[in-house]
Short mmCIF file of C-alpha atoms in Angstrom, two decimals:
data_model
loop_
_atom_site.label_atom_id
_atom_site.label_comp_id
_atom_site.label_asym_id
_atom_site.label_seq_id
_atom_site.Cartn_x
_atom_site.Cartn_y
_atom_site.Cartn_z
CA MET A 1 111.03 175.49 114.70
CA ASP A 2 108.24 173.46 116.25
CA GLU A 3 108.15 174.34 119.96
CA ARG A 4 107.10 170.73 120.62
CA ALA A 5 110.65 169.58 119.07
CA PHE A 6 112.81 167.42 120.74
CA ARG A 7 115.79 168.64 122.85
CA GLN A 8 118.62 167.06 124.49
CA SER A 9 120.06 168.78 127.48
CA ARG A 10 123.58 170.26 126.44
CA TYR A 11 125.91 171.37 129.25
CA ASP A 12 129.43 172.47 128.90
CA GLU A 13 130.39 169.56 131.12
CA PRO A 14 134.48 169.43 131.89
CA LEU A 15 135.88 165.69 132.34
CA VAL A 16 135.67 164.71 136.00
CA PHE A 17 139.27 165.02 136.30
CA ASP A 18 139.06 168.73 135.54
CA LEU A 19 136.50 169.42 138.46
CA GLY A 20 136.96 170.01 142.08
CA ARG A 21 139.62 171.52 144.35
CA GLU A 22 142.47 170.34 146.39
CA GLY A 23 141.33 168.96 149.77
CA ARG A 24 137.95 168.38 148.87
CA GLU A 25 136.52 164.90 149.73
CA GLY A 26 133.63 162.75 149.10
CA LEU A 27 134.67 159.53 151.06
CA SER A 28 136.59 159.11 154.20
CA PHE A 29 139.26 156.51 153.83
CA PRO A 30 140.38 154.06 156.79
CA ASP A 31 143.28 155.32 158.62
CA PHE A 32 146.37 154.13 156.58
CA SER A 33 148.71 153.75 159.49
CA GLU A 34 146.97 150.70 160.55
CA PRO A 35 149.14 147.75 160.92
CA ARG A 36 147.62 145.58 158.48
CA VAL A 37 147.68 148.24 155.77
CA LEU A 38 151.40 148.62 156.37
CA GLU A 39 151.79 144.76 155.50
CA VAL A 40 151.38 145.69 152.03
CA PRO A 41 155.02 145.63 150.38
CA SER A 42 156.12 149.14 149.75
CA GLN A 43 157.15 148.34 146.10
CA ILE A 44 153.46 147.77 145.18
CA ARG A 45 152.17 150.90 147.39
CA ARG A 46 151.28 153.98 145.02
CA LYS A 47 151.94 157.15 146.48
CA ASP A 48 149.94 159.36 144.29
CA LEU A 49 146.80 157.71 142.49
CA ARG A 50 145.87 161.09 140.73
CA LEU A 51 142.15 160.87 141.31
CA PRO A 52 140.27 164.23 141.15
CA GLN A 53 139.16 165.71 144.56
CA LEU A 54 135.39 166.39 144.63
CA SER A 55 132.75 166.32 147.49
CA GLU A 56 129.80 163.82 147.07
CA VAL A 57 127.45 166.33 145.71
CA GLU A 58 129.78 167.37 142.88
CA VAL A 59 130.16 163.80 141.76
CA VAL A 60 126.48 163.43 141.88
CA ARG A 61 125.80 166.71 139.77
CA HIS A 62 128.44 165.55 137.29
CA PHE A 63 127.26 162.28 136.42
CA THR A 64 123.63 163.40 136.54
CA ARG A 65 124.37 165.87 133.87
CA LEU A 66 126.17 163.58 131.66
CA SER A 67 123.14 160.98 132.14
CA GLN A 68 120.97 163.76 130.66
CA MET A 69 123.16 164.13 127.62
CA ASN A 70 122.76 160.32 126.84
CA TRP A 71 120.34 157.93 125.53
CA GLY A 72 119.46 154.55 126.94
CA ILE A 73 116.68 151.99 127.04
CA ASP A 74 114.95 153.70 129.88
CA THR A 75 114.56 156.81 127.72
CA GLY A 76 113.08 155.54 124.63
CA PRO A 77 112.85 152.68 121.89
CA TYR A 78 116.17 151.38 120.73
CA PRO A 79 115.96 149.60 117.78
CA LEU A 80 119.52 148.58 117.09
CA GLY A 81 119.42 145.53 114.68
CA SER A 82 120.95 142.21 115.89
CA CYS A 83 121.48 144.13 119.47
CA THR A 84 118.09 143.14 120.65
CA MET A 85 118.10 146.19 122.96
CA LYS A 86 114.90 145.04 125.14
CA TYR A 87 113.55 146.79 128.58
CA ASN A 88 115.49 144.93 131.57
CA PRO A 89 112.82 144.39 134.24
CA ARG A 90 113.91 146.27 137.64
CA LEU A 91 113.12 143.17 139.59
CA ASN A 92 116.10 141.63 138.34
CA GLU A 93 118.38 144.39 138.91
CA GLU A 94 117.38 144.48 142.48
CA ILE A 95 118.00 140.77 143.09
CA ALA A 96 121.55 141.07 141.30
CA SER A 97 122.32 144.16 143.30
CA LEU A 98 122.12 142.02 146.82
CA ASP A 99 124.95 142.03 148.96
CA GLN A 100 124.80 138.32 148.68
CA ILE A 101 125.32 138.41 145.07
CA GLN A 102 128.01 141.63 144.66
CA MET A 103 130.14 140.87 148.01
CA ILE A 104 130.86 137.19 147.33
CA HIS A 105 134.43 136.36 146.26
CA PRO A 106 135.49 133.73 143.78
CA LEU A 107 138.22 132.51 146.15
CA GLN A 108 135.58 131.60 148.61
CA SER A 109 135.29 127.77 149.36
CA ASP A 110 132.76 125.59 147.40
CA ASP A 111 131.13 125.04 150.90
CA GLU A 112 130.56 128.70 151.24
CA LEU A 113 129.46 129.37 147.69
CA GLN A 114 126.66 126.68 147.45
CA GLY A 115 123.83 128.90 146.65
CA ALA A 116 126.13 130.70 143.78
CA LEU A 117 126.85 127.14 142.73
CA GLU A 118 123.49 126.08 142.69
CA LEU A 119 122.10 129.15 140.63
CA MET A 120 124.92 128.54 138.04
CA TYR A 121 124.44 124.73 137.89
CA ARG A 122 120.52 125.35 137.33
CA LEU A 123 121.03 128.23 134.66
CA GLU A 124 123.07 125.64 132.87
CA ARG A 125 120.39 123.16 132.68
CA LEU A 126 118.13 125.64 131.54
CA LEU A 127 120.00 127.14 128.85
CA SER A 128 120.82 123.59 127.99
CA SER A 129 117.11 122.90 127.76
CA LEU A 130 116.31 125.89 125.66
CA THR A 131 118.92 125.21 122.98
CA GLY A 132 119.06 121.57 122.72
CA MET A 133 122.86 121.42 124.05
CA HIS A 134 124.26 118.85 126.54
CA ARG A 135 126.14 120.89 128.70
CA PHE A 136 127.36 124.89 128.86
CA THR A 137 130.11 126.75 130.17
CA LEU A 138 129.28 130.04 131.66
CA GLN A 139 132.79 131.59 131.40
CA PRO A 140 132.88 133.62 128.18
CA ALA A 141 132.55 137.37 128.83
CA ALA A 142 130.50 138.18 125.69
CA GLY A 143 129.21 136.97 122.11
CA ALA A 144 132.71 137.29 120.36
CA HIS A 145 134.31 136.01 123.16
CA GLY A 146 131.87 132.72 122.99
CA GLU A 147 132.56 132.52 119.25
CA LEU A 148 136.40 132.47 120.10
CA THR A 149 135.74 129.66 122.60
CA GLY A 150 133.31 127.63 120.09
CA CYS A 151 136.34 127.87 117.67
CA LEU A 152 138.89 126.80 119.94
CA ILE A 153 136.53 123.85 120.91
CA MET A 154 136.30 122.94 117.28
CA ARG A 155 140.19 123.04 116.81
CA LYS A 156 140.81 120.99 119.88
CA TYR A 157 138.20 118.55 118.88
CA PHE A 158 139.81 118.00 115.20
CA LYS A 159 143.38 117.92 116.71
CA GLU A 160 142.37 115.00 119.12
CA LEU A 161 140.85 112.99 115.97
CA GLY A 162 144.10 113.51 114.26
CA GLU A 163 142.53 115.62 111.40
CA ASP A 164 144.17 118.86 109.92
CA ARG A 165 141.30 120.73 109.00
CA GLY A 166 141.94 124.66 108.76
CA GLU A 167 138.71 126.24 107.05
CA ILE A 168 135.69 127.44 108.67
CA ILE A 169 132.88 128.71 106.15
CA VAL A 170 130.74 131.93 107.05
CA PRO A 171 127.93 133.42 105.23
CA ASP A 172 128.39 136.98 103.54
CA THR A 173 125.70 138.30 106.25
CA ALA A 174 127.42 137.04 109.14
CA HIS A 175 128.37 139.30 112.14
CA GLY A 176 131.64 140.47 111.62
CA THR A 177 132.93 138.85 114.81
CA ASN A 178 132.19 135.28 113.23
CA PRO A 179 135.08 135.42 110.75
CA ALA A 180 137.44 137.62 113.08
CA SER A 181 137.07 134.68 115.83
CA ALA A 182 137.52 132.03 113.36
CA ALA A 183 140.77 133.66 112.12
CA MET A 184 141.89 134.25 115.79
CA ALA A 185 141.66 130.54 116.53
CA GLY A 186 144.16 129.89 113.55
CA PHE A 187 141.29 129.17 110.74
CA ASN A 188 141.19 130.43 107.33
CA VAL A 189 137.54 131.78 106.53
CA VAL A 190 135.58 130.66 103.52
CA GLU A 191 132.71 133.12 102.64
CA VAL A 192 129.44 131.79 100.79
CA PRO A 193 126.97 134.22 99.27
CA THR A 194 123.41 135.00 99.91
CA GLY A 195 120.69 134.02 97.42
CA PRO A 196 117.85 136.05 95.91
CA ASP A 197 115.74 134.81 98.75
CA GLY A 198 117.91 136.26 101.29
CA CYS A 199 119.22 132.66 102.49
CA ILE A 200 122.36 130.94 101.83
CA GLU A 201 122.99 130.04 98.40
CA ILE A 202 123.20 126.08 98.51
CA GLU A 203 125.22 125.35 95.56
CA ALA A 204 127.81 127.66 96.50
CA LEU A 205 127.91 126.12 100.02
CA LYS A 206 128.60 122.71 98.21
CA GLY A 207 131.35 124.04 96.14
CA ALA A 208 132.85 125.68 99.38
CA VAL A 209 132.85 122.42 101.54
CA SER A 210 135.62 119.99 101.84
CA ALA A 211 135.86 116.63 103.61
CA LYS A 212 139.62 117.36 104.29
CA ARG A 213 139.76 121.15 104.98
CA THR A 214 136.11 122.15 106.46
CA ALA A 215 136.35 122.12 110.00
CA GLY A 216 132.97 123.75 110.44
CA MET A 217 130.53 126.41 109.60
CA MET A 218 129.36 129.52 111.54
CA MET A 219 125.58 130.53 111.28
CA THR A 220 123.28 133.01 112.65
CA ASN A 221 119.48 131.83 112.16
CA PRO A 222 117.54 133.97 111.92
CA ASN A 223 120.40 135.62 109.86
CA THR A 224 121.30 139.27 109.89
CA LEU A 225 118.52 140.06 107.10
CA GLY A 226 116.07 138.90 109.92
CA ILE A 227 115.00 135.80 107.56
CA PHE A 228 115.17 132.35 108.93
CA GLU A 229 117.39 130.08 106.87
CA LYS A 230 114.89 127.59 105.56
CA ASP A 231 117.49 125.29 104.07
CA VAL A 232 119.27 124.69 107.58
CA LEU A 233 118.43 121.13 107.93
CA GLU A 234 120.12 120.57 104.29
CA ILE A 235 122.86 122.77 105.33
CA SER A 236 123.55 120.67 108.48
CA ARG A 237 123.35 117.46 106.29
CA ILE A 238 125.95 119.09 103.83
CA ILE A 239 128.39 119.99 106.73
CA HIS A 240 128.03 116.90 108.83
CA GLU A 241 128.43 114.47 105.62
CA ALA A 242 131.67 116.39 105.21
CA GLY A 243 132.81 115.64 108.65
CA GLY A 244 132.39 119.18 109.88
CA LEU A 245 130.68 120.90 112.90
CA LEU A 246 128.02 123.38 112.68
CA TYR A 247 128.11 126.45 115.15
CA TYR A 248 125.06 128.68 116.05
CA ASP A 249 125.77 132.16 116.81
CA GLY A 250 122.98 133.05 119.42
CA ALA A 251 122.89 136.71 118.54
CA ASN A 252 119.67 136.59 117.07
CA LEU A 253 118.11 133.94 119.45
CA GLN A 254 115.15 136.34 119.95
CA GLY A 255 113.68 135.32 116.73
CA ILE A 256 112.94 131.87 117.65
CA ILE A 257 113.38 131.36 121.56
CA GLY A 258 110.61 129.12 122.88
CA ARG A 259 109.78 127.81 119.37
CA ALA A 260 112.89 126.05 118.01
CA ARG A 261 116.27 124.93 119.47
CA PRO A 262 119.54 125.21 117.62
CA GLY A 263 120.14 121.48 118.72
CA ASP A 264 117.01 119.91 116.98
CA ILE A 265 117.92 121.72 113.83
CA GLY A 266 121.61 120.34 113.40
CA PHE A 267 123.83 122.87 115.52
CA ASP A 268 126.59 121.05 117.25
CA LEU A 269 127.55 124.01 119.48
CA VAL A 270 125.97 127.79 120.22
CA HIS A 271 126.74 130.69 122.06
CA LEU A 272 124.11 132.90 123.37
CA ASN A 273 124.22 136.50 124.36
CA LEU A 274 122.82 136.77 127.97
CA HIS A 275 123.31 140.42 127.62
CA LYS A 276 120.92 140.64 124.83
CA THR A 277 118.08 138.00 124.98
CA PHE A 278 118.14 137.27 128.77
CA SER A 279 117.60 140.63 130.29
CA THR A 280 120.86 142.50 131.16
CA PRO A 281 121.48 146.38 130.20
CA HIS A 282 124.25 146.47 127.64
CA GLY A 283 125.72 148.87 125.23
CA GLY A 284 128.84 150.90 125.31
CA GLY A 285 130.96 147.93 126.35
CA GLY A 286 129.12 146.06 128.87
CA PRO A 287 128.56 144.03 131.04
CA GLY A 288 128.15 140.88 129.09
CA SER A 289 128.02 137.13 129.19
CA GLY A 290 128.39 134.70 126.30
CA PRO A 291 127.83 131.18 127.67
CA VAL A 292 129.03 128.26 125.13
CA GLY A 293 126.81 125.19 124.83
CA VAL A 294 127.67 121.62 123.17
CA LYS A 295 126.51 118.59 122.25
CA GLY A 296 127.58 115.44 123.97
CA LEU A 297 130.55 114.70 121.79
CA LEU A 298 132.25 118.05 122.56
CA GLU A 299 131.66 118.10 126.34
CA GLY A 300 135.09 116.96 127.27
CA PHE A 301 136.60 120.04 125.30
CA LEU A 302 134.65 122.93 127.40
CA PRO A 303 136.81 125.54 129.49
CA VAL A 304 137.06 124.27 133.02
CA PRO A 305 136.08 124.14 135.83
CA LEU A 306 132.22 122.99 135.26
CA ILE A 307 129.57 122.80 137.86
CA SER A 308 128.55 119.38 138.99
CA GLU A 309 126.17 118.13 141.56
CA ASP A 310 126.64 115.02 143.61
CA GLY A 311 123.44 113.67 143.75
CA ARG A 312 122.80 114.72 147.39
CA GLY A 313 122.24 118.62 146.66
CA LYS A 314 125.89 119.42 146.98
CA TYR A 315 127.44 121.41 144.33
CA ARG A 316 131.31 121.80 143.50
CA LEU A 317 133.73 123.25 140.95
CA SER A 318 134.91 120.13 138.69
CA TRP A 319 138.12 120.30 137.01
CA ASP A 320 138.58 116.76 136.04
CA ALA A 321 138.31 117.42 132.09
CA PRO A 322 141.89 116.49 130.75
CA LYS A 323 140.80 117.32 127.17
CA SER A 324 139.52 120.68 128.05
CA ILE A 325 140.67 123.80 126.12
CA GLY A 326 141.35 125.27 129.65
CA LYS A 327 140.37 128.16 131.29
CA VAL A 328 139.06 131.29 128.76
CA ARG A 329 138.52 133.76 131.35
CA GLY A 330 139.24 134.60 134.98
CA TRP A 331 137.17 132.81 137.40
CA TYR A 332 133.79 131.37 136.45
CA GLY A 333 131.96 133.97 134.56
CA ALA A 334 130.17 137.50 135.10
CA PHE A 335 128.11 136.30 138.05
CA PRO A 336 125.76 139.35 138.17
CA VAL A 337 124.60 138.80 134.66
CA LEU A 338 124.10 135.01 135.15
CA VAL A 339 121.83 136.02 138.13
CA ARG A 340 119.76 138.37 136.06
CA ALA A 341 119.57 135.85 133.17
CA TYR A 342 118.35 133.25 136.03
CA CYS A 343 115.79 135.62 137.40
CA TYR A 344 114.33 136.54 133.89
CA LEU A 345 114.09 132.80 132.97
CA LEU A 346 112.20 131.81 136.01
CA SER A 347 110.23 134.90 135.68
CA MET A 348 109.16 134.40 131.98
CA GLY A 349 108.95 130.66 132.04
CA GLY A 350 108.55 128.35 128.73
CA SER A 351 105.49 130.21 127.45
CA GLY A 352 106.36 133.75 128.38
CA LEU A 353 109.59 133.20 126.40
CA ARG A 354 107.58 131.67 123.39
CA LEU A 355 105.08 134.94 123.56
CA SER A 356 108.20 137.32 123.58
CA SER A 357 109.59 135.82 120.42
CA GLY A 358 106.10 135.91 118.72
CA ILE A 359 105.62 139.85 119.73
CA ALA A 360 109.01 140.59 118.47
CA VAL A 361 108.22 139.09 115.11
CA LEU A 362 104.99 140.85 115.04
CA ASN A 363 106.29 144.04 116.03
CA THR A 364 108.91 143.70 113.22
CA ASN A 365 106.65 142.66 110.27
CA TYR A 366 103.87 145.51 111.53
CA PHE A 367 107.04 147.87 110.96
CA LEU A 368 107.80 146.39 107.72
CA ARG A 369 104.37 146.42 106.35
CA ARG A 370 103.99 150.32 107.42
CA VAL A 371 107.21 151.36 105.98
CA GLU A 372 106.58 149.84 102.53
CA GLY A 373 105.79 152.67 100.13
CA ILE A 374 107.31 155.48 101.96
CA ARG A 375 109.35 157.22 99.18
CA GLY A 376 112.88 156.84 98.94
CA PHE A 377 112.97 153.48 100.77
CA SER A 378 113.01 150.34 99.65
CA THR A 379 112.42 146.73 101.38
CA PRO A 380 114.54 144.19 99.81
CA PHE A 381 113.74 140.50 99.58
CA GLN A 382 109.90 141.42 99.43
CA GLY A 383 107.46 138.59 100.18
CA ILE A 384 109.46 136.84 102.71
CA ARG A 385 108.37 137.23 106.40
CA ARG A 386 110.90 138.49 108.80
CA LYS A 387 111.67 137.14 112.21
CA HIS A 388 112.72 139.69 114.99
CA GLU A 389 114.59 142.27 112.82
CA VAL A 390 114.34 143.87 109.09
CA VAL A 391 116.55 145.54 106.89
CA ILE A 392 115.27 148.23 104.66
CA SER A 393 117.43 150.20 102.09
CA ALA A 394 117.66 153.92 101.80
CA GLU A 395 119.29 153.62 98.26
CA PRO A 396 116.78 155.00 96.07
CA LEU A 397 116.70 158.32 98.83
CA LEU A 398 120.55 158.49 98.07
CA GLU A 399 119.99 158.27 94.16
CA GLU A 400 117.33 160.76 93.84
CA THR A 401 118.30 163.39 96.71
CA GLY A 402 121.76 162.58 97.86
CA VAL A 403 120.49 161.67 101.31
CA THR A 404 122.00 158.79 102.86
CA ALA A 405 121.47 156.32 105.38
CA MET A 406 123.68 158.16 107.84
CA ASP A 407 121.85 161.16 107.31
CA VAL A 408 118.42 159.50 108.01
CA SER A 409 119.76 158.17 111.27
CA LYS A 410 121.07 161.57 112.23
CA ALA A 411 117.63 163.04 111.50
CA LEU A 412 115.98 160.31 113.59
CA LEU A 413 118.17 161.61 116.44
CA ASP A 414 117.03 165.02 116.18
CA ARG A 415 113.17 163.87 116.48
CA GLY A 416 114.23 162.05 120.04
CA LEU A 417 114.66 158.49 118.45
CA HIS A 418 117.37 156.33 118.57
CA PRO A 419 118.48 155.16 115.09
CA PRO A 420 118.79 151.67 113.81
CA THR A 421 121.97 149.84 112.78
CA VAL A 422 123.26 151.19 109.78
CA TYR A 423 125.56 149.62 106.43
CA PHE A 424 125.11 146.42 107.92
CA PRO A 425 124.85 143.78 106.77
CA GLN A 426 126.66 144.88 103.60
CA VAL A 427 124.93 142.78 101.18
CA VAL A 428 122.13 145.73 101.33
CA ARG A 429 123.29 148.97 100.10
CA GLU A 430 122.40 151.89 102.30
CA SER A 431 121.06 149.42 104.84
CA MET A 432 119.07 150.39 107.85
CA MET A 433 118.55 147.13 110.49
CA PHE A 434 115.41 147.71 112.72
CA GLU A 435 114.81 145.68 115.76
CA PHE A 436 111.62 146.38 117.60
CA THR A 437 111.62 143.84 120.79
CA GLU A 438 108.84 142.63 122.41
CA THR A 439 109.15 145.41 124.89
CA GLU A 440 108.08 148.24 122.27
CA THR A 441 104.52 149.19 121.98
CA ARG A 442 102.69 149.84 118.67
CA GLU A 443 102.39 153.64 119.52
CA ASN A 444 106.47 153.56 119.84
CA ILE A 445 106.81 151.82 116.21
CA ASP A 446 104.40 154.16 114.90
CA ARG A 447 106.53 157.12 115.85
CA TYR A 448 109.32 155.64 113.93
CA VAL A 449 107.12 155.10 110.47
CA GLU A 450 106.05 158.79 110.77
CA ALA A 451 109.39 160.14 111.19
CA LEU A 452 110.68 158.21 108.39
CA ARG A 453 107.84 159.52 106.29
CA GLU A 454 108.65 163.21 107.46
CA ILE A 455 112.38 162.69 106.94
CA SER A 456 111.42 161.51 103.15
CA ALA A 457 109.64 164.63 102.45
CA GLN A 458 112.05 166.74 103.81
CA ALA A 459 114.81 165.01 101.75
CA TYR A 460 113.00 165.71 98.64
CA SER A 461 112.33 169.39 99.41
CA ASP A 462 115.16 170.42 101.67
CA PRO A 463 118.03 167.76 101.58
CA GLN A 464 120.71 170.25 103.12
CA THR A 465 118.87 170.59 106.38
CA LEU A 466 119.16 166.75 106.97
CA LYS A 467 122.92 167.05 106.09
CA ARG A 468 123.44 169.29 109.10
CA ALA A 469 121.70 166.93 111.35
CA PRO A 470 121.49 166.31 114.19
CA GLU A 471 120.88 169.74 115.81
CA ASN A 472 118.94 168.94 118.81
CA THR A 473 121.22 166.44 120.50
CA ALA A 474 123.73 167.40 123.16
CA ALA A 475 126.79 166.49 120.47
CA GLY A 476 126.45 167.50 116.66
CA ARG A 477 127.65 164.98 113.98
CA LEU A 478 131.22 163.82 114.52
CA ASP A 479 133.96 163.62 112.17
CA GLU A 480 133.88 159.68 112.17
CA VAL A 481 137.53 159.51 110.67
CA TRP A 482 138.79 161.77 113.22
CA ALA A 483 137.13 159.96 116.13
CA ASN A 484 138.15 156.32 115.07
CA HIS A 485 141.59 156.92 113.74
CA PRO A 486 144.35 155.84 115.99
CA ARG A 487 146.32 159.28 115.72
CA THR A 488 143.12 161.00 116.93
CA MET A 489 140.74 159.01 118.84
CA VAL A 490 140.81 159.36 122.77
CA LEU A 491 139.35 156.88 124.83
CA SER A 492 140.52 157.64 128.35
CA HIS A 493 141.90 160.63 130.56
CA ARG A 494 145.29 159.25 129.94
CA MET A 495 145.03 159.10 126.44
CA ARG A 496 143.97 162.47 126.46
CA GLN A 497 147.10 163.66 128.50
CA MET A 498 149.59 161.79 126.38
CA LYS A 499 148.11 163.18 123.24
CA ARG A 500 148.44 166.72 125.03
CA GLY A 501 151.99 165.79 125.69
#
């Protein structure tokens, strides 16, 4: 094998609960005999925390070894389509880590939190300006949570109107969370298909809309094929003439940020993923933030509290919203994420944001042109320019060699390259969705093109080798059924102990 080949670190690293010895300490706790501690009622005091007993150096070495068996945006490109895994500037990290940010408490009075409230107020105004919305709530914890919040707002809006509208329309290219969020909010989901141009079929939409049943439509634009919905103004007209509302899933805002505003193209409410578009590390479960913005007619339904300014530079939490859907999360949002987003917006400015979407679109279309013609891969919806992401298909490779999109992804791992999103959207067979953000270089994109070319050649000469991939990573190929089945998956140390009996 090539001596220059990628090799990921591999340690036989036990769980932290299986390390250490009784009596070792990495931290000195206060004297628990102090009177203030004894004031804690005995019935809520735990006698055994069942924590591992390790020295500080054991903890540091354990997590350092784990980090060497992992992959992140600081390690290399992360072209996970529809996730916008862009580099997170360290300046924003440093500011969000300040004690003044980390040590404040939501139970402090408004007077003591003026700086934090002012930052949140100004962030809300910036997000409103970027999207063409009237007001935002910063409470939702992530994108799907924002979708649920938006659907609850739509339901309350029609309830106030006295209209019993129980259906929400979603395209077949929608993120899976769209129909799930609509269903959780009590709506029935009506799906509309994608046409040969990669956009929503207008005639099918006309057939799905009802002036009595349709509460609204959820759309991602650019859609998950990376294609801008060219008929969005016509779609907006159809939905609004039926009395419905148009919801913008902001997961793909990177494709148009600084160039078009959802509010200007007909959307009534929108959620944004601050952890995607606005500089917060994410993946693996958080942290996230999914603010929801609305046009003026929906302002009264936003979760409480909102932040107001009294005209004299004083900020306070405002609870006076009798039609509000109530709170959707504890306290007021993921504050450090809001701080990162605010810093990012100030450092980029309007021209910087516009440039970022331009470079992201340029990177995507450069990759698309270079990957065309590689044997075994096709590029659906040819002749249509993509925005910030693109979906290619490994269907020809499967039919001619038996090598799947999953095999290709595992082979990319063996070459030190994080794979794209696979098997989504489902309207493309053997789909592979690449998103090269504005922070990736041309050289890194070229590495992916050459890797796909090499994998293609190997698929036609030695397909079985690809079936064994990955072999150079810390972990080999998982049995995904075993890993995901409720009877066998293990998400925590407690689950592991319970399954072992």
